[in-house]
PDB file of C-alpha atoms in Angstrom:
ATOM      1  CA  UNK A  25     122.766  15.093 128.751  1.00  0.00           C
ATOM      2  CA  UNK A  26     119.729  13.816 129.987  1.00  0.00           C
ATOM      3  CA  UNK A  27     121.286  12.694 132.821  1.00  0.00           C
ATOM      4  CA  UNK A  28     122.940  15.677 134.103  1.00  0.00           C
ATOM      5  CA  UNK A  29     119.732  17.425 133.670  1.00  0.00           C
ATOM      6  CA  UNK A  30     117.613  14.637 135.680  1.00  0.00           C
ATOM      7  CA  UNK A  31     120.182  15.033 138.406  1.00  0.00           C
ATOM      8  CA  UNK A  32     120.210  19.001 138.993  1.00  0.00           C
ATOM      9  CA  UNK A  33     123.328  19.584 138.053  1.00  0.00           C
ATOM     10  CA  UNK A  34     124.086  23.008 136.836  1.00  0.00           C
ATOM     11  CA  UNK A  35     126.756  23.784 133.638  1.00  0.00           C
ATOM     12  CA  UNK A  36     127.137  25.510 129.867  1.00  0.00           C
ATOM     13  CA  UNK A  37     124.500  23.749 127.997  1.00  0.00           C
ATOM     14  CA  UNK A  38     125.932  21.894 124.835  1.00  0.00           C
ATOM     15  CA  UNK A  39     123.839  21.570 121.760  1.00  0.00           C
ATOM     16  CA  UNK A  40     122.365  18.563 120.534  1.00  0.00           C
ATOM     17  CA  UNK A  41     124.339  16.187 118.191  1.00  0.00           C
ATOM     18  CA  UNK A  42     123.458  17.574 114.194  1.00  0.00           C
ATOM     19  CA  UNK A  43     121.781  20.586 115.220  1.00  0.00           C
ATOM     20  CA  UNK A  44     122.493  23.764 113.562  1.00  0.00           C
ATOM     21  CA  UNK A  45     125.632  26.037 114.141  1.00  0.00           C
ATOM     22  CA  UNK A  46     123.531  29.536 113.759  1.00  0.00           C
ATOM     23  CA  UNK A  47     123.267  32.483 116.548  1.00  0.00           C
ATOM     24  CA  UNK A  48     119.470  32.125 116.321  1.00  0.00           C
ATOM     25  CA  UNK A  49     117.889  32.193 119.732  1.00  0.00           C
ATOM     26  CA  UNK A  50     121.618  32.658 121.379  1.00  0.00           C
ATOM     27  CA  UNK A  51     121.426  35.505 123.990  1.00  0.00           C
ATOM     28  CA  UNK A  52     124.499  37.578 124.245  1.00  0.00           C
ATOM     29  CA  UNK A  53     124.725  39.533 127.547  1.00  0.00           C
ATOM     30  CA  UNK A  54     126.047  43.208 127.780  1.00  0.00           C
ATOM     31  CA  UNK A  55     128.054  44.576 130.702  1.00  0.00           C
ATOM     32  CA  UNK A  56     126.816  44.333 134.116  1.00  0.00           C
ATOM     33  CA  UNK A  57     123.516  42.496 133.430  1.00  0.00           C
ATOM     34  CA  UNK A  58     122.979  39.718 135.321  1.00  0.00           C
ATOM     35  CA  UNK A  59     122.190  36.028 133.993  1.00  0.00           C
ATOM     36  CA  UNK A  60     119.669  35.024 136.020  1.00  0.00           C
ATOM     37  CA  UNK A  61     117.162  37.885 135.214  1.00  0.00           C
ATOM     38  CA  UNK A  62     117.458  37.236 131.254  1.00  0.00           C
ATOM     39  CA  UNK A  63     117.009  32.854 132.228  1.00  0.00           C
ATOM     40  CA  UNK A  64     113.411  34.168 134.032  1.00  0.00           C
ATOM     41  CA  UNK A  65     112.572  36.934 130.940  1.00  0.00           C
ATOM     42  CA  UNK A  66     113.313  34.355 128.607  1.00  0.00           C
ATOM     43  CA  UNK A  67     111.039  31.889 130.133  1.00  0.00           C
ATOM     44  CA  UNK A  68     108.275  34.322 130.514  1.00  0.00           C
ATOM     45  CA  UNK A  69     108.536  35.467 127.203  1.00  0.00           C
ATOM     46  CA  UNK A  70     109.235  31.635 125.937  1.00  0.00           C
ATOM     47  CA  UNK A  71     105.664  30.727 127.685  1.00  0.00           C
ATOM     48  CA  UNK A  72     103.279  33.811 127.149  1.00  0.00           C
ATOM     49  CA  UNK A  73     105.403  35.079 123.606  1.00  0.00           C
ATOM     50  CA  UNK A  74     102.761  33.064 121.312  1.00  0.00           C
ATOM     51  CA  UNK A  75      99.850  34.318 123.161  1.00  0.00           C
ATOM     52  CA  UNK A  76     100.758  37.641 123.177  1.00  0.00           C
ATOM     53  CA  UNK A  77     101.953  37.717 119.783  1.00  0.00           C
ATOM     54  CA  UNK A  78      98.409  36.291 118.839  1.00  0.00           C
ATOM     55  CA  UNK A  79      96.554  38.703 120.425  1.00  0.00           C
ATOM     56  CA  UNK A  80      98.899  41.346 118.493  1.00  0.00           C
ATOM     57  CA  UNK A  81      98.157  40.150 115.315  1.00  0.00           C
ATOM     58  CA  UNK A  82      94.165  39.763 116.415  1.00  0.00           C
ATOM     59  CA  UNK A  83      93.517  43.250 118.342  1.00  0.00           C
ATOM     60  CA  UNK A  84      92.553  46.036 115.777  1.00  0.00           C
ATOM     61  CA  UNK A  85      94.391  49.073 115.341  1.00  0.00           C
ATOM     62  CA  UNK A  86      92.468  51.750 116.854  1.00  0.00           C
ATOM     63  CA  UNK A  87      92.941  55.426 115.582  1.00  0.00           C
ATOM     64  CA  UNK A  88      91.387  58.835 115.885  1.00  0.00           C
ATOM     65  CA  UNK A  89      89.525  60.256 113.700  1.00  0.00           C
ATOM     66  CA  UNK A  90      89.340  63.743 112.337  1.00  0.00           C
ATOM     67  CA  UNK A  91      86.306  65.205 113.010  1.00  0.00           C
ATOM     68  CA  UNK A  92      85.626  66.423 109.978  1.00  0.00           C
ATOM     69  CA  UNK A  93      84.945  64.465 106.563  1.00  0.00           C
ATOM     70  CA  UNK A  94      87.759  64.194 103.895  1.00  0.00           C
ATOM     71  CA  UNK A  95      87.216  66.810 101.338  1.00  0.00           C
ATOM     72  CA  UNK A  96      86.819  65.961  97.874  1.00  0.00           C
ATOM     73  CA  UNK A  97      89.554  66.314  95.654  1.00  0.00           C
ATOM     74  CA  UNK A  98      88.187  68.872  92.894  1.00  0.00           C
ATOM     75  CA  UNK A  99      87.178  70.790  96.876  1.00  0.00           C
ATOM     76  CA  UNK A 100      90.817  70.512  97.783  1.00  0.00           C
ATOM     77  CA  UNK A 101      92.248  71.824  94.378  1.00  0.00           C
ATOM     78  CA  UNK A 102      89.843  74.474  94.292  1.00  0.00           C
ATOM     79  CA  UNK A 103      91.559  75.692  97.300  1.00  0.00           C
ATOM     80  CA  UNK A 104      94.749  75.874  96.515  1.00  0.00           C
ATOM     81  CA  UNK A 105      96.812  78.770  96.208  1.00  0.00           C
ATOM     82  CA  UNK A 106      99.000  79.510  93.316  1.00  0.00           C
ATOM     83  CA  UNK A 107     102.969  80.583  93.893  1.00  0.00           C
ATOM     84  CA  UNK A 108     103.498  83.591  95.968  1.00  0.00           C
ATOM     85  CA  UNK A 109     104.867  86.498  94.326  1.00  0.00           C
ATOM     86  CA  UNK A 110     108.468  87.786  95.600  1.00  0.00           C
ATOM     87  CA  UNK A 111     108.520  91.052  97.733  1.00  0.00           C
ATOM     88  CA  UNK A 112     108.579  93.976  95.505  1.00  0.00           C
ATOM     89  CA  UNK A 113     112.467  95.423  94.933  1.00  0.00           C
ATOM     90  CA  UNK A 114     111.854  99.159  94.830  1.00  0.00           C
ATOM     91  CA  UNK A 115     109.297 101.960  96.040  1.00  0.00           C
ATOM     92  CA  UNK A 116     108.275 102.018  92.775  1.00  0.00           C
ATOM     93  CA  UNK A 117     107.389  98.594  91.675  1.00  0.00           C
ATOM     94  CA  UNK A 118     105.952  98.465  95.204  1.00  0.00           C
ATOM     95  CA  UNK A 119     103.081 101.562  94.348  1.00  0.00           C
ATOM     96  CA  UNK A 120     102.599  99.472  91.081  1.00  0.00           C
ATOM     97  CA  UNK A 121     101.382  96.612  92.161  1.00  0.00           C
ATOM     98  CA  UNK A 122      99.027  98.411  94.784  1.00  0.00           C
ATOM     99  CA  UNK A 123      97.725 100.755  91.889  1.00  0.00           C
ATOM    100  CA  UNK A 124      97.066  96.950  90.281  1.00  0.00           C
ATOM    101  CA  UNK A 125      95.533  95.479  93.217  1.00  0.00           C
ATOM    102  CA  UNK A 126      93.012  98.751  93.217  1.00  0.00           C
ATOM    103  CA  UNK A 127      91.755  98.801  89.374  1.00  0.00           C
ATOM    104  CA  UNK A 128      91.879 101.830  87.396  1.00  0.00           C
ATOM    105  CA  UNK A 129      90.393 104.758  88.419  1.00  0.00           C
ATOM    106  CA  UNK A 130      87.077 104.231  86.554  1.00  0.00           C
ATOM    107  CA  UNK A 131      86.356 101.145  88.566  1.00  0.00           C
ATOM    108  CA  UNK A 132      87.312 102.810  92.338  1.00  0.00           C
ATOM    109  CA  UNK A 133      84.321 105.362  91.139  1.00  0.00           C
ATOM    110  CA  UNK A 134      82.256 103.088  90.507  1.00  0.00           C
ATOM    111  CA  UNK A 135      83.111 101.121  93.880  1.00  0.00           C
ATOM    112  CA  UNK A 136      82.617 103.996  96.018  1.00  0.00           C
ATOM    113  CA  UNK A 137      79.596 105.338  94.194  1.00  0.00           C
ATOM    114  CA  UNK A 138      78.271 101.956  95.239  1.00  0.00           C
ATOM    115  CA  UNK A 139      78.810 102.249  98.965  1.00  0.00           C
ATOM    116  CA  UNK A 140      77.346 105.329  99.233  1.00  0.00           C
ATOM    117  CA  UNK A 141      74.149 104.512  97.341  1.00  0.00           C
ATOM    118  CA  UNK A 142      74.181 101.331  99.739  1.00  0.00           C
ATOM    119  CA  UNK A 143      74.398 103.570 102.704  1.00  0.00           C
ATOM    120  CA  UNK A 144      72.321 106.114 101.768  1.00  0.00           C
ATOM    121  CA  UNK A 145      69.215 103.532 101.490  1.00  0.00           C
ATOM    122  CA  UNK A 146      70.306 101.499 104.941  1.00  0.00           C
ATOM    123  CA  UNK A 147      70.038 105.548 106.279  1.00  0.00           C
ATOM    124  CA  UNK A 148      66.713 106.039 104.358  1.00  0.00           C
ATOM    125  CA  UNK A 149      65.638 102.915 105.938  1.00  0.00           C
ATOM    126  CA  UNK A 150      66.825 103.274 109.569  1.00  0.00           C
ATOM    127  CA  UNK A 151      65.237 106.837 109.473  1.00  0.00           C
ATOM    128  CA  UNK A 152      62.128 104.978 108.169  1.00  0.00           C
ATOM    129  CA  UNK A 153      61.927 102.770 111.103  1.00  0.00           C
ATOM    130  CA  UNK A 154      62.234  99.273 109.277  1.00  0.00           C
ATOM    131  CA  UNK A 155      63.521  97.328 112.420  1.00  0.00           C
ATOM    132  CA  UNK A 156      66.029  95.445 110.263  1.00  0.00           C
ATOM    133  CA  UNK A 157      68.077  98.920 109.965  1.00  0.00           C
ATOM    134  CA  UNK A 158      67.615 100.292 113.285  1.00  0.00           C
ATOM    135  CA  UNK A 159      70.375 100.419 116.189  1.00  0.00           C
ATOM    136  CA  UNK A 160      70.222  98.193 119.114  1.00  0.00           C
ATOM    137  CA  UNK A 161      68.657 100.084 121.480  1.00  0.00           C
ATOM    138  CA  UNK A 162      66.112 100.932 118.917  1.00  0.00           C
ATOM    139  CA  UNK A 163      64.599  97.756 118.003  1.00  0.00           C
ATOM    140  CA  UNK A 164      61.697  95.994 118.609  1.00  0.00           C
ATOM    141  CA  UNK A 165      57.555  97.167 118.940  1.00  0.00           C
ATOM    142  CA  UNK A 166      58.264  98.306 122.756  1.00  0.00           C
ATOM    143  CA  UNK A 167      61.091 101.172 121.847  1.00  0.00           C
ATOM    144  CA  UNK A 168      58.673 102.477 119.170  1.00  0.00           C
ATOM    145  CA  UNK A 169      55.925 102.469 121.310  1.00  0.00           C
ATOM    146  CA  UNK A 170      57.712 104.802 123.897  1.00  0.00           C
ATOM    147  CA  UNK A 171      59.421 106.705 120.318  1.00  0.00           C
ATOM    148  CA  UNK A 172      55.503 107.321 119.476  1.00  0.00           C
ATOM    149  CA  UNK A 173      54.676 108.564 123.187  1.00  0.00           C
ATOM    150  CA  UNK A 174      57.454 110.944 123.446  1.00  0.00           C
ATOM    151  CA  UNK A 175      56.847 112.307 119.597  1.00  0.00           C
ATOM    152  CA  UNK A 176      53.348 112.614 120.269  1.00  0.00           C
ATOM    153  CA  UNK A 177      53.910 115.143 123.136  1.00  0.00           C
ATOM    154  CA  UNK A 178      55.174 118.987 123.310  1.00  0.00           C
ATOM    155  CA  UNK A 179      58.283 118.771 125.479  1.00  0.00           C
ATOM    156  CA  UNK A 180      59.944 121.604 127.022  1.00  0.00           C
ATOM    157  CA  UNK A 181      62.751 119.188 127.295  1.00  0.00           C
ATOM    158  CA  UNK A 182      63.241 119.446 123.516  1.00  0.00           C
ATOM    159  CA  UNK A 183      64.098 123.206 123.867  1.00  0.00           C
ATOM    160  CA  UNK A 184      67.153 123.588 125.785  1.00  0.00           C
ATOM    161  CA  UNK A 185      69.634 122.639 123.234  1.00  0.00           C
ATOM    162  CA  UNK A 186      68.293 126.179 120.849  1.00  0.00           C
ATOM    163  CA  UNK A 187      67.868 127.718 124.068  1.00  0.00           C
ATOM    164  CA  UNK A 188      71.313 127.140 125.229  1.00  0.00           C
ATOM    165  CA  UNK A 189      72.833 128.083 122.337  1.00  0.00           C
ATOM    166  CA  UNK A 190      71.473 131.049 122.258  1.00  0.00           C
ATOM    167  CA  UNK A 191      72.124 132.044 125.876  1.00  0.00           C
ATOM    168  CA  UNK A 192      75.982 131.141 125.152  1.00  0.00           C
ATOM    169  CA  UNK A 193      75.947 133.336 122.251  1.00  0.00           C
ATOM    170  CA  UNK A 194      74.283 135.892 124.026  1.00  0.00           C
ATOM    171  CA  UNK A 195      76.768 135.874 127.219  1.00  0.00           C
ATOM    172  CA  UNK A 196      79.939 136.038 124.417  1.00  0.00           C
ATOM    173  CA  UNK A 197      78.450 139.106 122.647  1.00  0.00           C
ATOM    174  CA  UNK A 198      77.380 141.099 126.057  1.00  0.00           C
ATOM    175  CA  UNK A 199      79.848 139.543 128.703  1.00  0.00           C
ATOM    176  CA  UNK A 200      78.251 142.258 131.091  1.00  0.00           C
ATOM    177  CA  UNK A 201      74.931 139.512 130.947  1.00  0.00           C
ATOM    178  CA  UNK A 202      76.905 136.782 131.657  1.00  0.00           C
ATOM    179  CA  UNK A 203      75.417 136.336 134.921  1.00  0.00           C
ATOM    180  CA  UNK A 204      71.891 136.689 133.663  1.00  0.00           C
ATOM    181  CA  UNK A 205      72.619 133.679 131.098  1.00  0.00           C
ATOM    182  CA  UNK A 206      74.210 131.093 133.912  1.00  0.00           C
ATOM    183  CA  UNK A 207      70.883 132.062 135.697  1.00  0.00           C
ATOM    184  CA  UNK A 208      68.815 131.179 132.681  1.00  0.00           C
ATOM    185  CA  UNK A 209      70.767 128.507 131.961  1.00  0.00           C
ATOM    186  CA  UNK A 210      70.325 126.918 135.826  1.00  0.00           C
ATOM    187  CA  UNK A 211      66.364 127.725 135.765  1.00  0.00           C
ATOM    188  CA  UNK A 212      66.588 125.577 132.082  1.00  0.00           C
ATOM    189  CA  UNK A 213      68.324 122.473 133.854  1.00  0.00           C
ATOM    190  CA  UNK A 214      66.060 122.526 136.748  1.00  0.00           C
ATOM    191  CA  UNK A 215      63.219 122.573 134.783  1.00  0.00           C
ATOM    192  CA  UNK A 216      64.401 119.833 132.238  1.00  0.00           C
ATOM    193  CA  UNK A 217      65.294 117.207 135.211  1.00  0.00           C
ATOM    194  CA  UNK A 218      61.323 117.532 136.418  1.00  0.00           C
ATOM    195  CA  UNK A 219      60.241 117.154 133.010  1.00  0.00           C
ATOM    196  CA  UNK A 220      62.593 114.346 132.327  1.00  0.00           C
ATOM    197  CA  UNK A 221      61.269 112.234 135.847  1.00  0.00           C
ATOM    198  CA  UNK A 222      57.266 113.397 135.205  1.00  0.00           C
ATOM    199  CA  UNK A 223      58.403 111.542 131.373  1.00  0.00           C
ATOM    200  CA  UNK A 224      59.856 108.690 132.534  1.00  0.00           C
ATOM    201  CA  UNK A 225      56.943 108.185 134.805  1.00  0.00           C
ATOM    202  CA  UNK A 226      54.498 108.480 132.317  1.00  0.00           C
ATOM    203  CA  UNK A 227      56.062 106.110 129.931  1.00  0.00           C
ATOM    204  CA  UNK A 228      57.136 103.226 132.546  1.00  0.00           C
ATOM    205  CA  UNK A 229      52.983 103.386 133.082  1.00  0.00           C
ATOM    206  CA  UNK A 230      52.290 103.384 129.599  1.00  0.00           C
ATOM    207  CA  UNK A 231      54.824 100.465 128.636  1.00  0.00           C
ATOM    208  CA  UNK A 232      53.175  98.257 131.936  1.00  0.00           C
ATOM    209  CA  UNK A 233      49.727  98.410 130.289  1.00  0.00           C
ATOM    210  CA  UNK A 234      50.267  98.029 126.663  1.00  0.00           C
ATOM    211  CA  UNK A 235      53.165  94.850 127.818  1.00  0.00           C
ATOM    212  CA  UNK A 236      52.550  93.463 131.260  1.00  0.00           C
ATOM    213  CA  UNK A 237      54.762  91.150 130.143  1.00  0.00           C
ATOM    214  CA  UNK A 238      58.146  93.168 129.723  1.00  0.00           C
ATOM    215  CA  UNK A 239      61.270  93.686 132.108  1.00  0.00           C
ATOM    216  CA  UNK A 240      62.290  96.698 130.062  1.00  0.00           C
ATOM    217  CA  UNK A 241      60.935  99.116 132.320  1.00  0.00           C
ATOM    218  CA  UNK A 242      62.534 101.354 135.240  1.00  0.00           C
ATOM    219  CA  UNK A 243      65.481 103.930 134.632  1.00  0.00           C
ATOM    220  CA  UNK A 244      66.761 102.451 131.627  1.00  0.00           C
ATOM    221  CA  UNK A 245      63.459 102.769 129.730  1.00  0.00           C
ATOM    222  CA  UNK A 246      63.016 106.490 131.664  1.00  0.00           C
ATOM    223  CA  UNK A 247      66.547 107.420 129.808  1.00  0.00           C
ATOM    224  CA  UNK A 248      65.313 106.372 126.646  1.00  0.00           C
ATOM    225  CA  UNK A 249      62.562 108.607 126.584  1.00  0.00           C
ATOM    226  CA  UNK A 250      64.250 111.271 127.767  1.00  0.00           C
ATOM    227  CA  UNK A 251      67.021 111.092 125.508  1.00  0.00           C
ATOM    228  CA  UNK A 252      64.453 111.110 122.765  1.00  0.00           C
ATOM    229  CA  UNK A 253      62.594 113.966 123.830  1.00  0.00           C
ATOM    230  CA  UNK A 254      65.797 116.478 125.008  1.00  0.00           C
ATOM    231  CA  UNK A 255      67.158 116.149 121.214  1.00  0.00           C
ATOM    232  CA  UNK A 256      65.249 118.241 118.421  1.00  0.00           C
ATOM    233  CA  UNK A 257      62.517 116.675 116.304  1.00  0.00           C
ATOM    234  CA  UNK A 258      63.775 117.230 113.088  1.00  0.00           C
ATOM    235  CA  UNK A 259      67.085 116.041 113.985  1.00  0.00           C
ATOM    236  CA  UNK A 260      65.706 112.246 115.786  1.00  0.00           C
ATOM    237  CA  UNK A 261      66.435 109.167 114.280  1.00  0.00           C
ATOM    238  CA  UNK A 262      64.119 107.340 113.618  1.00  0.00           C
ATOM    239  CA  UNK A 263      62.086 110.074 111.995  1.00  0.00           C
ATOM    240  CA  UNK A 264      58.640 110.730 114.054  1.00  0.00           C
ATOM    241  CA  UNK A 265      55.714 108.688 113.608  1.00  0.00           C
ATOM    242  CA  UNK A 266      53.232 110.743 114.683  1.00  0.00           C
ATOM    243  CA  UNK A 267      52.488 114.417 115.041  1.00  0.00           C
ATOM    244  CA  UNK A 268      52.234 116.719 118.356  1.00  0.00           C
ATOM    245  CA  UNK A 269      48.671 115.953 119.897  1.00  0.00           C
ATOM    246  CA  UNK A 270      48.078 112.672 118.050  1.00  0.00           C
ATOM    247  CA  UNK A 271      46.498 109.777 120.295  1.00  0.00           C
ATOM    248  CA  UNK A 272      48.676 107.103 121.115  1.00  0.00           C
TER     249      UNK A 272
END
């Protein structure tokens, strides 16, 4: 054997004398692959198969993590939900279980009678002017500063609403003065746009000395106060401050 190998020549190689008759290690080749590519796999697995196998065994198994911390198990029973109840059969067993789900009747009136005491006093409070309870647009010291110029002035601006009304009563009782009233009614609207631009002049000044600092000036503040002043003063929200003729 030796010598064939030493001399090159090719052939079925025969196993040594004693060794052992098992298929370990025996390649068996399916259709159509060739020979000579499983020979150079073999050898390149035969030389780099015990480094690579070491380096297997060595490299740690990296693996992502959650994100989030495992919860703790009396956490993660806590959670759990009990079985889910089958779909009612009938209409009937149906309105039971929502009369169940709502309480008796004693306990909805005492549910509801809760809500509206709770909004009742956020009202009370908004109308107050605690800044925790007000709208939006209403919050902060600069929108009650221009709320406090615009309550502490007479505006004719706050008239035409009472005004209107009665003109549009007056022009459905005595249709022959329904020209007079769309007169009245033009004069009115002329009269509240000059108010409303003399208003929003005066406050934009006002606002620029008492906060240099701002940006909430221009038309947007100008609406504001106009909005304020056009609706009655028993009807704003918040309530008024200050009275007609007080100093700012």
């Amino acid at each position: 054997m030796r010598d064939l190998q030493r001399g090159g020549r090719t052939g079925p190689r025969f196993p040594a004398y004693g060794a052992s008759n098992s298929l370990v290690g025996v390649k068996l080749f399916r259709r159509g692959e060739s020979s000579s590519t499983d020979a150079a796999a073999e050898s390149t697995v035969a030389t780099d198969g015990g480094s690579a196998a070491n380096a297997r065994a060595t490299a740690p198994t990296a693996t992502a993590g959650k994100g989030r911390p495992t919860p703790k198990r009396r956490d993660a029973q806590g959670k759990r939900r009990g079985p889910v109840a089958p779909a009612p059969m009938t209409a009937k067993e149906a309105r039971a279980r929502r009369r169940a789900a709502r309480g008796n009747r004693q306990d909805r009136k005492t549910a509801a009678a809760e809500r509206r005491a709770e909004a009742q006093e956020r009202r009370a409070r908004m109308l107050a002017g605690e800044d925790k309870y007000l709208l939006p647009r209403d919050k902060g010291p600069l929108r009650a500063f221009v709320r406090d110029i615009v309550d502490a002035r007479r505006n004719l601006v706050g008239l035409f609403m009472p005004m209107a009304l009665v003109v549009i009563l007056v022009s459905f009782a005595m249709p022959g003065l329904q020209i007079i009233a769309t007169l009245v009614m033009l004069v009115m609207l002329v009269f509240m746009i000059i108010e409303g631009v003399l208003l929003g002049r005066i406050v934009n000044n006002r606002v620029r000395e008492r906060f240099p600092d701002t940006t909430d000036t221009g038309y947007r503040l100008g609406w504001y106060a106009f909005v304020r002043a056009s609706q009655i003063r028993k009807m704003r929200a918040p309530k008024p401050r200050v009275g007609p003729g007080d100093a700012v």
